PDB file of C-alpha atoms and ligand atoms in Angstrom:
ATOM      1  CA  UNK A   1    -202.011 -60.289-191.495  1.00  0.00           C
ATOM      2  CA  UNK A   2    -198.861 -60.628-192.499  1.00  0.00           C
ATOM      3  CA  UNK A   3    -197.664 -60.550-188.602  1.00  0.00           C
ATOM      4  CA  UNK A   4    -199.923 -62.489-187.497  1.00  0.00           C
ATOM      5  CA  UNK A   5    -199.032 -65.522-189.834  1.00  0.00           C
ATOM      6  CA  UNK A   6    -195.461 -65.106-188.857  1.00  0.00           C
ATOM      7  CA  UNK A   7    -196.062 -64.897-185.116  1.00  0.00           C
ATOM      8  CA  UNK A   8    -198.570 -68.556-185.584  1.00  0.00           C
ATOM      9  CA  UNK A   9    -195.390 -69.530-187.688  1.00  0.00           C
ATOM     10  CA  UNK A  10    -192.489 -69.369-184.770  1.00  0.00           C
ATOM     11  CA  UNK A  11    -195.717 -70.606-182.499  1.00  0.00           C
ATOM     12  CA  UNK A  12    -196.291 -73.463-184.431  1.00  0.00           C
ATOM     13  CA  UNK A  13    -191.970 -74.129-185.006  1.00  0.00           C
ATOM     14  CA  UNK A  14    -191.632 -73.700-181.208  1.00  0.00           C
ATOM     15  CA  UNK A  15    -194.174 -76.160-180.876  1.00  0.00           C
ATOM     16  CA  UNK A  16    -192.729 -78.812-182.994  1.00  0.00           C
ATOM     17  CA  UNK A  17    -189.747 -78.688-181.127  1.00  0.00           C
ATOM     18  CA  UNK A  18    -190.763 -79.417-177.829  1.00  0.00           C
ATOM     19  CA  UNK A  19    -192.920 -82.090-179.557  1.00  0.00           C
ATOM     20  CA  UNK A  20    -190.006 -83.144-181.722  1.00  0.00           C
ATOM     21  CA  UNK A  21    -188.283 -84.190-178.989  1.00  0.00           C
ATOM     22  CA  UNK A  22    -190.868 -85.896-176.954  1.00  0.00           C
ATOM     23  CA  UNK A  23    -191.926 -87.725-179.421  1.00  0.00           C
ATOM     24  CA  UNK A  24    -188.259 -88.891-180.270  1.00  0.00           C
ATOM     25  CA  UNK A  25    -187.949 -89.552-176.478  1.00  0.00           C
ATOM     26  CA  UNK A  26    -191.247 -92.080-176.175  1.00  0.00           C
ATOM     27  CA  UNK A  27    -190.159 -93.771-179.537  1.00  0.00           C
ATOM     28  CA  UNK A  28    -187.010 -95.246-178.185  1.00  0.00           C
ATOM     29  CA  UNK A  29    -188.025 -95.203-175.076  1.00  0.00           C
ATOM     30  CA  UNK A  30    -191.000 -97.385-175.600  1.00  0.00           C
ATOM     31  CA  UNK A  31    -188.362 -99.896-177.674  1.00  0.00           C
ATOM     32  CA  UNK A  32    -187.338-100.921-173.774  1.00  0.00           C
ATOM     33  CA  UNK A  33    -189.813-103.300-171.849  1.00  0.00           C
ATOM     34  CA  UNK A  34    -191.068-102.310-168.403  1.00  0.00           C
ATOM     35  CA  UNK A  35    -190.566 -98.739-168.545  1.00  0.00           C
ATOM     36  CA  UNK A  36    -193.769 -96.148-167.969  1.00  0.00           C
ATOM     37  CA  UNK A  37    -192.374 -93.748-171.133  1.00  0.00           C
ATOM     38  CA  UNK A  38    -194.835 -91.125-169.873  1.00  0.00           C
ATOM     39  CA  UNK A  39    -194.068 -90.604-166.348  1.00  0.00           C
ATOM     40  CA  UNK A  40    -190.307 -91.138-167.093  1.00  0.00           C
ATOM     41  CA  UNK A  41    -190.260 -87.844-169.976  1.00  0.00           C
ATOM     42  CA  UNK A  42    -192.143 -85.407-167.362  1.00  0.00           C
ATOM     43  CA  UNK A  43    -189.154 -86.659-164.338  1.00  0.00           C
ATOM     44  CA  UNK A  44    -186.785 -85.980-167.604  1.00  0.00           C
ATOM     45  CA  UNK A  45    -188.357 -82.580-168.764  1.00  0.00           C
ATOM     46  CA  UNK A  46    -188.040 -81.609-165.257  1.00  0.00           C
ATOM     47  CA  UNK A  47    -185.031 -81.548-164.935  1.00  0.00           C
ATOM     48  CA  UNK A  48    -183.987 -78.633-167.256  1.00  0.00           C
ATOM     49  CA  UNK A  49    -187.595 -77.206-168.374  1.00  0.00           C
ATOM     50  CA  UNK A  50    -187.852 -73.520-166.610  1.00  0.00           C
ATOM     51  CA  UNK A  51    -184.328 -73.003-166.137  1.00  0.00           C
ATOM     52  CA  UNK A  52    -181.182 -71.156-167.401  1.00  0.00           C
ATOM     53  CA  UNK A  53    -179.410 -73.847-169.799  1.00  0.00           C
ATOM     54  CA  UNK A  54    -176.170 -72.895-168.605  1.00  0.00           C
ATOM     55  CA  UNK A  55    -177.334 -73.641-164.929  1.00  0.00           C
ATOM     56  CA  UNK A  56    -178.663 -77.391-164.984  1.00  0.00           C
ATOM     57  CA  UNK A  57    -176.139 -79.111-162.558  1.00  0.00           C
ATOM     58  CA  UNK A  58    -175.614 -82.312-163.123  1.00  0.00           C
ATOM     59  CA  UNK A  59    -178.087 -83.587-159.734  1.00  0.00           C
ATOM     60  CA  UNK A  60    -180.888 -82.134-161.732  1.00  0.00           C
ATOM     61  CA  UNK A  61    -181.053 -85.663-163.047  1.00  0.00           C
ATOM     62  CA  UNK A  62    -180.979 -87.042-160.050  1.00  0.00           C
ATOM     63  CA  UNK A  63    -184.711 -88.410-159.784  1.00  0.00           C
ATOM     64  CA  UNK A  64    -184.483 -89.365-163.416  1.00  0.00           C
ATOM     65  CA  UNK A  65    -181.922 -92.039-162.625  1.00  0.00           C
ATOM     66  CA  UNK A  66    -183.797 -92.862-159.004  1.00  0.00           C
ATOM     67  CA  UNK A  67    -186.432 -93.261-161.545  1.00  0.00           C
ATOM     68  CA  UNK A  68    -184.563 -95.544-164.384  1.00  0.00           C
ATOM     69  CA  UNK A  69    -181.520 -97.301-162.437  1.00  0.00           C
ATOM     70  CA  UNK A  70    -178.253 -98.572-164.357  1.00  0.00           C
ATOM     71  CA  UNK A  71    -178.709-102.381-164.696  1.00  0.00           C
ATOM     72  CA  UNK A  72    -174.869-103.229-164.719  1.00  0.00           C
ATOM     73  CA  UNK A  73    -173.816-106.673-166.487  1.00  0.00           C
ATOM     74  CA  UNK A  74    -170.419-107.610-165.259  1.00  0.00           C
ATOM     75  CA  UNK A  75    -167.648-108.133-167.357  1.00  0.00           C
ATOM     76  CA  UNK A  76    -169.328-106.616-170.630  1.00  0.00           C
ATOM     77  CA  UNK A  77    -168.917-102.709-170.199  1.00  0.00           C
ATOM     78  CA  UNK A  78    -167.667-101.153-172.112  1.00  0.00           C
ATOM     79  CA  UNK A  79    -166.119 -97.354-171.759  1.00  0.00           C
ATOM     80  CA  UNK A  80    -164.762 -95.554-174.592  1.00  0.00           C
ATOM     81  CA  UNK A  81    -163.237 -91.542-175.218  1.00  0.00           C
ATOM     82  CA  UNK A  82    -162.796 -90.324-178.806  1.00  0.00           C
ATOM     83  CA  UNK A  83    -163.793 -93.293-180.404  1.00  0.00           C
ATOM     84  CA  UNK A  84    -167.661 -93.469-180.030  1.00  0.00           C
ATOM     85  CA  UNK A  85    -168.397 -94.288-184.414  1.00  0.00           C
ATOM     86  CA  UNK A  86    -165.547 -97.438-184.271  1.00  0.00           C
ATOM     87  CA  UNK A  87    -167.331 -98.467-180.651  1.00  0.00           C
ATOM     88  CA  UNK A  88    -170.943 -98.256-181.749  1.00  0.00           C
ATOM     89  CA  UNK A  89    -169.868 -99.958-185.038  1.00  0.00           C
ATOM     90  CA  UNK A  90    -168.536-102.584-183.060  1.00  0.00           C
ATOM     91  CA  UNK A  91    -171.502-103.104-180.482  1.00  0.00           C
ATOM     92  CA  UNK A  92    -173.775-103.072-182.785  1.00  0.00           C
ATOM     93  CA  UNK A  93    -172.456-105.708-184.902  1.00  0.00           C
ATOM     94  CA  UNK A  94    -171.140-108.605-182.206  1.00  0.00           C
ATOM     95  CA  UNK A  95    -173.065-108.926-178.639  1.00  0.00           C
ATOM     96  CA  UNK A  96    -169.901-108.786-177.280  1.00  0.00           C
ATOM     97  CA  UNK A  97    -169.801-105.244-174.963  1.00  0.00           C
ATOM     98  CA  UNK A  98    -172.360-103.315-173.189  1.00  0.00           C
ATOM     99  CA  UNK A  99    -172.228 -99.145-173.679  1.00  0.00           C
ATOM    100  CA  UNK A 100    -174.209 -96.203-171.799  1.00  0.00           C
ATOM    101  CA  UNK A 101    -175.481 -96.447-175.094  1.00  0.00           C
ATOM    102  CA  UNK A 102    -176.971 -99.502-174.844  1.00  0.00           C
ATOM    103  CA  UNK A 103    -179.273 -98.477-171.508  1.00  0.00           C
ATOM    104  CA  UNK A 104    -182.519 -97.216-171.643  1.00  0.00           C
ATOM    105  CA  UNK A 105    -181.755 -93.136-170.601  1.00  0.00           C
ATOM    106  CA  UNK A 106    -178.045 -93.534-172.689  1.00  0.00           C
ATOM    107  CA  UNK A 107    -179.890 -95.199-175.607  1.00  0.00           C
ATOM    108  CA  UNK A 108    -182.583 -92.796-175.588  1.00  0.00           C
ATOM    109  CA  UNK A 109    -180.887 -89.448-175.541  1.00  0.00           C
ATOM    110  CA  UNK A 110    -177.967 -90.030-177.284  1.00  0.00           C
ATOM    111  CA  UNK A 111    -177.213 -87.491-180.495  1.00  0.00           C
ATOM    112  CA  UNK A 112    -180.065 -85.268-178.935  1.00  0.00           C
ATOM    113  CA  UNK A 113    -179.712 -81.922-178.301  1.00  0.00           C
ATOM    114  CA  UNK A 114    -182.064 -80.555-175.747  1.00  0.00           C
ATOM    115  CA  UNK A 115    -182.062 -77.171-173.440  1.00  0.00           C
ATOM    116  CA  UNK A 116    -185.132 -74.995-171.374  1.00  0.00           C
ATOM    117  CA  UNK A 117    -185.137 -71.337-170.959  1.00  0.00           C
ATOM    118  CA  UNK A 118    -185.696 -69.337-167.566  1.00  0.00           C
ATOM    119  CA  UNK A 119    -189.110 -68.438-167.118  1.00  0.00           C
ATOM    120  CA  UNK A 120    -190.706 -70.452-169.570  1.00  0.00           C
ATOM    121  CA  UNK A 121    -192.149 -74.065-170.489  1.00  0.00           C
ATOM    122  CA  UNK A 122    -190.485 -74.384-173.948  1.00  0.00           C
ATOM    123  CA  UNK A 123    -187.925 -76.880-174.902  1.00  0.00           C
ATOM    124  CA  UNK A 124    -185.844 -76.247-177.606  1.00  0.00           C
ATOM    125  CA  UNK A 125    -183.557 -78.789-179.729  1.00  0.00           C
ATOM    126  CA  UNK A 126    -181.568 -75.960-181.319  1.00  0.00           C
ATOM    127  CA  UNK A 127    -179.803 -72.996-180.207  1.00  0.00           C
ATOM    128  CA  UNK A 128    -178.711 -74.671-176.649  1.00  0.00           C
ATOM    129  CA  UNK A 129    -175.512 -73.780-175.314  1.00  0.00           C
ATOM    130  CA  UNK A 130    -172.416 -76.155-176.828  1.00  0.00           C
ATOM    131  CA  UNK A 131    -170.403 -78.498-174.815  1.00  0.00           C
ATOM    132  CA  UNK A 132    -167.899 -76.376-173.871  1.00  0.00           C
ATOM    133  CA  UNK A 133    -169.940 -73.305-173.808  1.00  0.00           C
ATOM    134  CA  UNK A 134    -170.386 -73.571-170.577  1.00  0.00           C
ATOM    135  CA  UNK A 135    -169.730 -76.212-167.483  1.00  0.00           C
ATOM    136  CA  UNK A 136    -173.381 -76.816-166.510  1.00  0.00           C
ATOM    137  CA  UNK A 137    -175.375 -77.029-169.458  1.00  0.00           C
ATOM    138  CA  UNK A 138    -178.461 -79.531-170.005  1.00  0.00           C
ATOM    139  CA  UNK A 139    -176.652 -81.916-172.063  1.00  0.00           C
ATOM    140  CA  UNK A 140    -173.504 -81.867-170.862  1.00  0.00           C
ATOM    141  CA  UNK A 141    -174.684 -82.551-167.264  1.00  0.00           C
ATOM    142  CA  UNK A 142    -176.916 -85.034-168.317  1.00  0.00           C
ATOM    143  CA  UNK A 143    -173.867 -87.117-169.681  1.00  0.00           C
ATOM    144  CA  UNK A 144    -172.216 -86.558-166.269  1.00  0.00           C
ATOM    145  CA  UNK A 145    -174.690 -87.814-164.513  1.00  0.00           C
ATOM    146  CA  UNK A 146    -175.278 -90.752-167.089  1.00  0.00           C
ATOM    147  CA  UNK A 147    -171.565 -91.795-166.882  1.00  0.00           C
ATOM    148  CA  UNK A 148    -171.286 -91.198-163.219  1.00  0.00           C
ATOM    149  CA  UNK A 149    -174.067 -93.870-163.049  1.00  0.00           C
ATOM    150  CA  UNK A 150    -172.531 -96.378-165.420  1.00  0.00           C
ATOM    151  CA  UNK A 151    -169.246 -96.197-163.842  1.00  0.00           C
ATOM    152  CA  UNK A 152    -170.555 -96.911-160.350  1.00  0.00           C
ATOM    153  CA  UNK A 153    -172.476 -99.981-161.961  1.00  0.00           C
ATOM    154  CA  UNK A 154    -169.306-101.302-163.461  1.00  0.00           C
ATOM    155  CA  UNK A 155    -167.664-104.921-162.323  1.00  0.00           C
ATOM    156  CA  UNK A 156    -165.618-107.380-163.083  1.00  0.00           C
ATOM    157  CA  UNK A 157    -163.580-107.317-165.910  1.00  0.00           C
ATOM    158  CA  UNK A 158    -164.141-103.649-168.108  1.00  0.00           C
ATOM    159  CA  UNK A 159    -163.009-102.716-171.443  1.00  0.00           C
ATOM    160  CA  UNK A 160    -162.389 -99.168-172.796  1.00  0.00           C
ATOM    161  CA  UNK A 161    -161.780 -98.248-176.417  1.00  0.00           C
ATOM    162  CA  UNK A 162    -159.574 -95.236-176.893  1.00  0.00           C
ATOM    163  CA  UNK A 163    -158.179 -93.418-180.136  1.00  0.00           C
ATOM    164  CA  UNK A 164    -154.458 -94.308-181.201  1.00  0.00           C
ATOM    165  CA  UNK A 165    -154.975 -92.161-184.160  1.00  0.00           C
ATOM    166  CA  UNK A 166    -154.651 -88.703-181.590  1.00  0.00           C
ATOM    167  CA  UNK A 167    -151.669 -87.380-180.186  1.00  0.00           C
ATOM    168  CA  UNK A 168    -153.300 -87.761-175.866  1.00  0.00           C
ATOM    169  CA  UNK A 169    -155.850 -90.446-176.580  1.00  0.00           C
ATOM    170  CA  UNK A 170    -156.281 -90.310-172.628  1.00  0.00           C
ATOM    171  CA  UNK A 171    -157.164 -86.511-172.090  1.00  0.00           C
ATOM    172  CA  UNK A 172    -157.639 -85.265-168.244  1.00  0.00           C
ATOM    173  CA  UNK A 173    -160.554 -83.297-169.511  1.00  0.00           C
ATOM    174  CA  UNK A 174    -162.970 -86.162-170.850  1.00  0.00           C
ATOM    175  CA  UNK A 175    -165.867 -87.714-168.866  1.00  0.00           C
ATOM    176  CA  UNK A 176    -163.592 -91.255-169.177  1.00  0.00           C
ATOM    177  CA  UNK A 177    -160.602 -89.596-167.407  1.00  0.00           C
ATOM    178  CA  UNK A 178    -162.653 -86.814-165.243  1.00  0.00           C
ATOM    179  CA  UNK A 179    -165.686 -88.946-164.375  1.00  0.00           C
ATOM    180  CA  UNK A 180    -165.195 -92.779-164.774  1.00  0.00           C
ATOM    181  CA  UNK A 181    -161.752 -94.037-164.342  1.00  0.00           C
ATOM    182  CA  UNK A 182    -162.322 -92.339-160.765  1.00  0.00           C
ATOM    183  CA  UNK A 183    -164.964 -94.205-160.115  1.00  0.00           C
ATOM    184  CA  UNK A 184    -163.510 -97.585-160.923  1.00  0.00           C
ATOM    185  CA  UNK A 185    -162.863 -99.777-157.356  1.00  0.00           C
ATOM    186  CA  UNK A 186    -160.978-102.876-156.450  1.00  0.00           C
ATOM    187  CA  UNK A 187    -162.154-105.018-155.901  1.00  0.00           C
ATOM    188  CA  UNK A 188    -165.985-104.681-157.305  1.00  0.00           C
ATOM    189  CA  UNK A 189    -163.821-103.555-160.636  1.00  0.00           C
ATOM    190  CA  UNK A 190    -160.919-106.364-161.116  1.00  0.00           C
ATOM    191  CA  UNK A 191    -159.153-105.161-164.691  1.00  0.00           C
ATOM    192  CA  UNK A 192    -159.898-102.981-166.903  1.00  0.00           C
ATOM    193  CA  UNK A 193    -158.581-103.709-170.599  1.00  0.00           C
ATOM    194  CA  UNK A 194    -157.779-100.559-172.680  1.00  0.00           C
ATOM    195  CA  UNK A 195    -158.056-101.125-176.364  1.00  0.00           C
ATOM    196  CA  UNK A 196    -156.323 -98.944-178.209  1.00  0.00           C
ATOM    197  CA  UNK A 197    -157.737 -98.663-182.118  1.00  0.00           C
ATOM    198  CA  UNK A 198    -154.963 -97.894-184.436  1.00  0.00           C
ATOM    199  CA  UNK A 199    -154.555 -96.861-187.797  1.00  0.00           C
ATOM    200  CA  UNK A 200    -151.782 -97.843-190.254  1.00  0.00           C
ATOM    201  CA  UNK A 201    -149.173 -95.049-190.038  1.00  0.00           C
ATOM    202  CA  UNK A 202    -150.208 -94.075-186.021  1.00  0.00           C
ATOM    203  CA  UNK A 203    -147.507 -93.051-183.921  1.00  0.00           C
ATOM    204  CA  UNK A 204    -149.481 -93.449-180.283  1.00  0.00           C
ATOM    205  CA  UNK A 205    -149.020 -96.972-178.796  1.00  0.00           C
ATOM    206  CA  UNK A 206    -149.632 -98.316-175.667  1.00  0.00           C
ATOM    207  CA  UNK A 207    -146.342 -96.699-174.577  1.00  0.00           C
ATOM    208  CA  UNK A 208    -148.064 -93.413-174.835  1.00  0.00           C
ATOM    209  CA  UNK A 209    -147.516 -90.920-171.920  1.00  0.00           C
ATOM    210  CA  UNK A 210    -151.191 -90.356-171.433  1.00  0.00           C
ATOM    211  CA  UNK A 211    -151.267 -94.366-170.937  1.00  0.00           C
ATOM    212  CA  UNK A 212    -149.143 -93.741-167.966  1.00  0.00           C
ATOM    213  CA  UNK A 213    -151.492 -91.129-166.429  1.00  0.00           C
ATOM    214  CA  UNK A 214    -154.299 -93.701-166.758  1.00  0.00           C
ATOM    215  CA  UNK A 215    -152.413 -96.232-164.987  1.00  0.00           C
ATOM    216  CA  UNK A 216    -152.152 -93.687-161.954  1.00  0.00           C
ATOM    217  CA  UNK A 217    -155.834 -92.752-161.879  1.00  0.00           C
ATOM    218  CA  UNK A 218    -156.414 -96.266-161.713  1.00  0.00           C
ATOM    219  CA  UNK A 219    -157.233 -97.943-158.120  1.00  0.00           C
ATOM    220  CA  UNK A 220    -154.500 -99.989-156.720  1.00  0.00           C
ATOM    221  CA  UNK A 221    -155.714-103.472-157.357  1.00  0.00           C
ATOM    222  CA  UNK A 222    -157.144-103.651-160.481  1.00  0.00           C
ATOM    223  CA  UNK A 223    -155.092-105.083-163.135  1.00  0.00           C
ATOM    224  CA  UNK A 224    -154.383-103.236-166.234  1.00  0.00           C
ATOM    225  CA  UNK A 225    -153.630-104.034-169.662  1.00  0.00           C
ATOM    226  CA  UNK A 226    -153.643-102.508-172.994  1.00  0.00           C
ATOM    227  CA  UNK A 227    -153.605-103.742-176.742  1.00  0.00           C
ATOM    228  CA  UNK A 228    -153.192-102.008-179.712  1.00  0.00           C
ATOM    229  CA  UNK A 229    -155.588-103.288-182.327  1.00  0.00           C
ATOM    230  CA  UNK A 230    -155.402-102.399-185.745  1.00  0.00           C
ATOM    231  CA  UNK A 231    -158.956-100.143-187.496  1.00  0.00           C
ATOM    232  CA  UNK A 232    -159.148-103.059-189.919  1.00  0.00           C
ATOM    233  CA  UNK A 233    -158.464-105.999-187.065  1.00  0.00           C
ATOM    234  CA  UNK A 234    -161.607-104.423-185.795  1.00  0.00           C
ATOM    235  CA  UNK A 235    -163.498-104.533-188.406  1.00  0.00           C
ATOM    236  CA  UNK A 236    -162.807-107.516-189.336  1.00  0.00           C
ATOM    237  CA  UNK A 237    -163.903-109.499-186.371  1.00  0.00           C
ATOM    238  CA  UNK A 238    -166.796-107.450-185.916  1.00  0.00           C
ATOM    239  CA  UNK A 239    -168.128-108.369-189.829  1.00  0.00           C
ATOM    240  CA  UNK A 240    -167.307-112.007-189.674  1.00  0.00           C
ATOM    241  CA  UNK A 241    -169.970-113.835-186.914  1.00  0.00           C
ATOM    242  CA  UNK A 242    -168.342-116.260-187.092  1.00  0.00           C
ATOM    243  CA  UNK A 243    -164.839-115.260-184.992  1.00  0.00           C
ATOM    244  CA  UNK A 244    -166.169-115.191-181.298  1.00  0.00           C
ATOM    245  CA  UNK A 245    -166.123-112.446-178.809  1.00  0.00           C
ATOM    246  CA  UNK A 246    -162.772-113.236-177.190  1.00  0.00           C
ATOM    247  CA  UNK A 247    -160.879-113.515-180.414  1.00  0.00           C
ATOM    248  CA  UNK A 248    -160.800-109.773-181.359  1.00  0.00           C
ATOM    249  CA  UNK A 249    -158.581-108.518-179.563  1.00  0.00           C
TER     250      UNK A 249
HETATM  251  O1  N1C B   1    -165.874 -87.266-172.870  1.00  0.00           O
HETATM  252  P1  N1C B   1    -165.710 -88.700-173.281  1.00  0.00           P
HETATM  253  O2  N1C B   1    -165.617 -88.899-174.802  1.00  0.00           O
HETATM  254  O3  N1C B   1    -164.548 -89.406-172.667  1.00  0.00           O
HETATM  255  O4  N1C B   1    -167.016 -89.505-172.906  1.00  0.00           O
HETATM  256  C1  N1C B   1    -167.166 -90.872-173.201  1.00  0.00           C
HETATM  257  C2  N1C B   1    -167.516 -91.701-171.985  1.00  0.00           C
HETATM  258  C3  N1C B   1    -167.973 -93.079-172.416  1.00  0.00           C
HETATM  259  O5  N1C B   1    -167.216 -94.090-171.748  1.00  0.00           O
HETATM  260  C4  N1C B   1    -169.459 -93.144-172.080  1.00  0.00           C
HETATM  261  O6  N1C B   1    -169.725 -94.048-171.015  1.00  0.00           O
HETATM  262  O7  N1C B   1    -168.596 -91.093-171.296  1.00  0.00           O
HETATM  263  C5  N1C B   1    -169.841 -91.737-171.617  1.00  0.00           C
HETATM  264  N1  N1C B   1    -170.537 -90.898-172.643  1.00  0.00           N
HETATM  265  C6  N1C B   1    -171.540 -91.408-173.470  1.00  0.00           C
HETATM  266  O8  N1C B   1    -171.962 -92.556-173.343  1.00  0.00           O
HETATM  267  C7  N1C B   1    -172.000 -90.580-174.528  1.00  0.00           C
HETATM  268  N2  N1C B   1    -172.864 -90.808-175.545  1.00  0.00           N
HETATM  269  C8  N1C B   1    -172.851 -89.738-176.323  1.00  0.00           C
HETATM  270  C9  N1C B   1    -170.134 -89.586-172.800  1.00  0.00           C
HETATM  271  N3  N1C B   1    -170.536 -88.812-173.798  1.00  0.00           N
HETATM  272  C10 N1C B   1    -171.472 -89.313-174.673  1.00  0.00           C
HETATM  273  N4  N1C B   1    -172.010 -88.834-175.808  1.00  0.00           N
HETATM  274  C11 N1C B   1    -171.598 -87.629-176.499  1.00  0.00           C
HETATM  275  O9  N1C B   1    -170.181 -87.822-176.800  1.00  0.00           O
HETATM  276  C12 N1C B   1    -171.649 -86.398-175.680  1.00  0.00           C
HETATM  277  O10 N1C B   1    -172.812 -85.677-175.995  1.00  0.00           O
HETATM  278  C13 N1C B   1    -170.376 -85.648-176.088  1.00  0.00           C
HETATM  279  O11 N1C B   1    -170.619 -84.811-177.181  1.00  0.00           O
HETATM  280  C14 N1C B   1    -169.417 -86.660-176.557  1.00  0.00           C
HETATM  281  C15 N1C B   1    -168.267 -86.935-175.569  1.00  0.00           C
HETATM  282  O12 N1C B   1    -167.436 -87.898-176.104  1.00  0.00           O
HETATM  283  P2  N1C B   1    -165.864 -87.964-176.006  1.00  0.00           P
HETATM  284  O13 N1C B   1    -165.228 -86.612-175.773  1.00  0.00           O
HETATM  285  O14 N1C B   1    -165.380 -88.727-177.184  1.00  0.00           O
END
C-alpha cells in the first residue's frame, strides 16, 4: 500500500508540473489580445517535449516565433545585460521603453523554468539543466531565439541599460554582446543610447574598456552615445509621473 501511494504521489507531482506550467503559460498568455493560447502552448511544448534538455537548439523555436512574430515599435526598445530588476522597475513604472519582456512569448516565459526528457511526454519545471550547464538547453535557447528575434525587429533610435556597479558591464559572453549588438544595422538601427546605471561609490564609467569593445561590435553608421545615470536619478524619474520620458536621462 504503502508503494502504491508513493508511486500515485510522484504521479500526481509529475502531473502538476506539466500542468503548473501550462496553466502559467495560458494565464499570461491569454492577458494578450488576438492570440489562440491553445494552439500557441502545443507549437511551444513542441519544441523541447521528447527531447534531451541539453539538446534543444535554439531553431527548435523556430515555428513558435513563425507562429507569434516580434511586433517591433521603433525608437522604444529597449536592451539591457545585468540590469534586468532596475529595467523592469523602470518599464513598468513610465511607458517610456519597450523590453522582450514586454512581448507576448518574452512576457509569458520570463522567470520560468521549463525542460522535456528523451523518450517521454513529461515537462518538468525543476531539475532542468542551468544556464551554463550546458550550451543548448531549453531555456537558454529559447532566450536566444527570443533575443535574436527582438534584435532583428529593432529601429530607429535603441536604448540599452547596462550595470556600472560591475567591473565589464559589457561582457562578450551575454546574449546583448553575443546575440544583439550583432544584429543591430545601419541604417534600419540609427543610434543606440547605452545607459549606464550607477551607484554612488562606482568606479565603471562610460570610459570603461568594455565600452570600447561595444563601440567596435557596433555597425558603422549608427551613432553611439552613453550616459551615466545615477540608481537614485532613476528612480526618481521613474516614481514622479510627472517628469516626462525624455527627461531621465
Ligand atoms: O545575457 P544578457 O543578460 O545580456 O541578456 C539580456 C538581453 C536583453 O537585452 C533581452 O532582450 O537578452 C534578452 N533577454 C531577456 O529578455 C530575458 N528575460 C529574462 C535575455 N535573457 C532574459 N532573461 C533571463 O535573464 C534569462 O533566463 C537569463 O537567466 C538572464 C540573462 O540575463 P543577463 O545575463 O543579465
Amino acid at each position: 500500500l504503502v508503494i502504491i501511494v508513493a508511486v500515485l504521489l510522484v504521479v500526481v507531482i509529475k502531473d502538476n508540473e506539466t500542468n503548473q506550467l501550462e496553466k502559467s503559460f495560458l494565464t499570461r498568455c491569454e492577458a494578450f489580445e488576438g492570440y489562440n493560447c491553445e494552439e500557441i502552448w502545443i507549437i511551444f511544448k513542441n519544441a523541447f517535449v521528447q527531447k534531451d534538455p541539453c539538446k534543444v537548439p535554439m531553431e527548435a523555436y523556430d515555428l513558435l516565433f513563425t507562429a507569434v512574430p516580434t511586433k517591433p515599435s521603433c525608437n522604444r526598445m529597449m536592451f539591457w545585460t545585468k540590469t534586468k530588476d532596475f529595467v523592469h522597475d523602470f518599464t513598468g513604472k513610465k511607458d517610456c521603453f519597450v523590453t522582450l519582456e514586454n512581448m507576448m512569448l518574452g512576457s509569458v516565459l520570463d522567470g520560468l523554468t521549463w525542460c522535456g526528457k528523451e523518450n517521454s511526454d513529461e515537462i518538468f519545471t525543476s531539475g532542468c539543466p542551468g544556464w551554463t550547464d550546458c550550451e543548448n538547453n531549453a531555456v537558454r535557447s529559447f532566450w536566444n531565439k527570443a533575443s535574436t528575434e527582438f534584435a532583428d525587429a529593432a529601429c530607429g533610435d535603441v536604448s540599452a541599460m547596462l550595470n556600472g556597479s560591475i567591473a565589464t558591464p559589457y561582457a562578450p559572453t551575454s546574449i546583448f554582446a553575443s546575440i544583439e549588438v550583432k544584429r543591430f544595422t545601419s541604417p534600419r538601427v540609427r543610434s543606440l543610447t547605452v545607459v549606464l546605471v550607477t551607484e554612488e561609490k562606482d568606479v565603471t564609467n562610460c570610459t570603461n574598456a568594455s565600452l570600447k569593445n561595444l563601440q567596435n561590435d557596433l555597425d558603422k553608421g549608427i551613432k553611439y552615445s552613453c550616459k551615466e545615470v545615477a540608481e537614485s536619478q532613476l528612480q526618481e524619474c521613474s516614481n514622479n509621473p510627472e517628469k516626462p520620458c525624455g527627461t531621465c536621462w
